[in-house]
C-alpha cells in the first residue's frame, strides 16, 4: 500500500518547473492588477498547494472594498480583467458566476480574473472563496504533508469519477476533498472513515453546531453534510448526488480491501462492437428508447442540469400513460445530448380500466361520468363506477411523441431543441465511441 | 308507478291454492313430529307471509328444551326428522347448518326439518331463526299491507340479482329484506331511502345502540350495518358484499327515475355468438386467461366461497411476478368452475431490475447479495445495490402453471381439482350458454 501510494504521488505531484511557471504568470498579472490601486489574491488549489500535475487553472480574485455597489464592483472587475488580458495579448471571454468575470487562455493556462468583496461577512460563494483558501492554507501550514494526502484523494476521486461539483458529475468539489483530508488526517484515514459513513453523515470540523441532530434537521435534503468551517449555515457537500456519494463509499471499501493502481488510473474499457450491443439489447428483451438532439454548443453545466430536470419530467409523463421504465440515464458530449430509457412496459392493451366516482359521491359527478362514457358501458366495481375506455396511447412511441411535443416540465433551454427518437438498434446510429462505452455500461455488458 | 306495482304484485303473490297446499303439508308433518312429545314451529317466509308465488320452501324447526346436550339435540333431531320422511315415504338427505338436519322433497316442496333450542338466549343463527320469524310476524300484524311490500322488494332484488345471502350471490337475505321494509314502511319508501344511503349506512330498527358511531366502530368491515332487532351484536347485513350493495343502491336510483317492469323481470340477454366474442377480445387487445375445472358436484356455497378465496390468492401471486390484471371474475354451474382473468400486462422483459440492500446496510448483507448475483454485474442506483437479473417468468402462462401447481392460499377443496388453462379464443371451448352470457357481460358486449 505504502509503495503504491508513493508511486501514485510521484505521478501526480506538480513538477518544480510547473510551479515556477505558474508563479511567474501570477506575478505578472498581479502587477498589472495592482497598478489599479486594488489588491488581488491567488485562490484555488494552486494557491493551496493541493493541485495535481498538469492542472491548468489559475484563479485570481480582485478584492474590492465593501462599500462599493454591486454595479461598480462588476464594472471595475470587468474593466481591470479586460485590461490584464489586453496587456498580455490574450483574447478575453466574459463568463458568469455570481458576478460576471473575465477569463482567457495564457501560456496554456485557463486564467480566471474574478471580482469579489473584501469582507469579513461573505454573502456569496464568490466572496467566500478567499476564506476557503485561507482556511485550507492555515491547516496545511500546521501539517506539511497534508497537501500530498489531498492530492492522492483528488486523484482517487477522479479515477472513480466522483470528482467535481459541476452538473455533469455532481460529485466532490476540490474544497470538499480538502476538508475531508483535513478532518481525517490522511488519504487512508479518510477512506477508512468514508467506508464506515452512516446514512446522512455529518462532518463539522470546527464543531460549529455542537451536535449532529441540528445540522441534519437544518439540511433535510442532503445525503452528506459537511459544515463549511467559514460559514456554519452552508453545507459544502450540498451538490453531491446520492449516486456519487454511494459510489465513493463503495469504492473506498473496495480499495481498502484490495488496493490497486486502477482506482487512480482506470483503464478505459474497449469500445464495444455494434454486434455485441445489439446482441445484449435483444437478450434483455426490453425496449430501448433514446431521445437525442443537437445542443448547439450549450454550456455544459446548463446542459446537464437541464437534461436531468427534463428526464425526470419525461418519466413522470411516461408513468401517467401507464408505461414503465427499468432505468434511464443521460449522456452528452460537445455536440449532442441523449436521454436513454429502458422500458419494462412499452405496449398496453387498447382499453384502459378507468375508475370514476364513488356511487356515494354527488349525483352530479356520477351523471357527468355516466354521460361522458355512455358508449363504453360503465359498470360498478366495488363501490365505484368504472369504465373500460379506449386508451390514449398503446405504444410508447406515440406517447413519447406527444410528451416531446408538449414539453411539460422540460428544462427551459431544451424547449427549443429538435428531438429525435431512436428505438433499439436504431440507437447505434449515434456513432460515437464514448456513447458506445456509455451504452455498454448501461446494458451491463 | 302504482299500476306497475299492482301488476307485479298480481304476478308474485302466492295463489290461494298454493297457500292451502302448503298449510296442509305443514299440518301433516307437525302431527308426526308432535307425536314425539316435542313442539315444532313453521319459520321462514312461508310462516311470515312474505313468500313469493312458486316458492317451494317449507322450513320447520323442532324445539328442544335448553338443558339438552348438543349431542342429544342432534341425535333426537335427526331421529325425528328421519321418522317424518319415512312416514310420508320420502327419501331423506342429511345436510349441515350449525346442527345437522334432515331434508327431503315432498309434493314438489323442499322440506327442511331442523332441530333448535327453545331458548330466550339464542346462541346460534339456527336458534335465532324462530325469533326472527316472530319479530317479523309481530310487525306484519301491526301493518297488514307490509307483507306485499316485502314481496315487491324481494322480487325487485331477485330481478337485479342481489337477493340471497348464499355465497354465489353475497346479497340480501329474506330476513334482511323484511327488516328494510319494516324500517322504511313500504317498497317505494325503502327504495327512496336506499337511493340516498351513505357509505356504511347504519339501520337500527329498535334503536338498540342509541347512536350510529358505536355500531360503525363495532362492525368495522361491514359496508352496510343493519342491527338485528333480536340480537344487537349481530349485523344482519354482514354477508352483503360491497358489490351487491352498490348494485342495489344504483338500481334503486334508476328505478325511481324510470320505473320499469324489467327491474322485476329482466329479459335474459341473447347468447352472444362466438364470432362476436372473438371480435371483442381482439378489439380490447388484452389477454384473457380462464382457469377452469370440473368440480365434481361440489356444494354450491362451498364452491363459490372457495372460488373467491382462490382467485384472490392467485391475484396476489400474479402481482408478485409483476403481471397485472384489468379485472377478474368467477363463474360456475353444476358441473364446472371458472376463474376468468383479463390481463393488462402479460408479457415482461427477460430481465428484472432487482433491488438489493442499501450500501449503508451490514457488510454481510451486501457481500451476500454481491456474491449471489456476481455473474449479473450488480451496480449502484442511488444508495442501493441493484442487479438486472434474469426474470423468473416472462409469460403469464408459465407463471400461471406454477401458481396452479403450488396452490398457495387456495381454498381447501380446490387443492385436489385438476385445472385447465385456456387463453383468449380457446376459452370458447367452454361451450355453455350461461358462460357465454357471463363472458358478454365481462367483456361489456
XYZ file of N, CA and C in Angstrom, chain B residues 40 49 102 250 399 425:
18
model
N -93.055 -27.995 17.527
C -92.328 -27.505 16.364
C -92.953 -26.214 15.891
N -95.643 -14.974 5.729
C -96.480 -14.406 4.677
C -95.725 -13.409 3.838
N -82.360 -32.668 8.627
C -82.845 -33.585 7.593
C -83.698 -32.826 6.585
N -77.640 1.624 -6.771
C -77.709 2.234 -8.096
C -79.003 1.844 -8.804
N -46.060 -18.466 -15.530
C -46.289 -18.128 -14.126
C -47.543 -18.838 -13.623
N -59.285 -17.013 -27.445
C -60.355 -17.739 -28.134
C -60.556 -19.168 -27.630
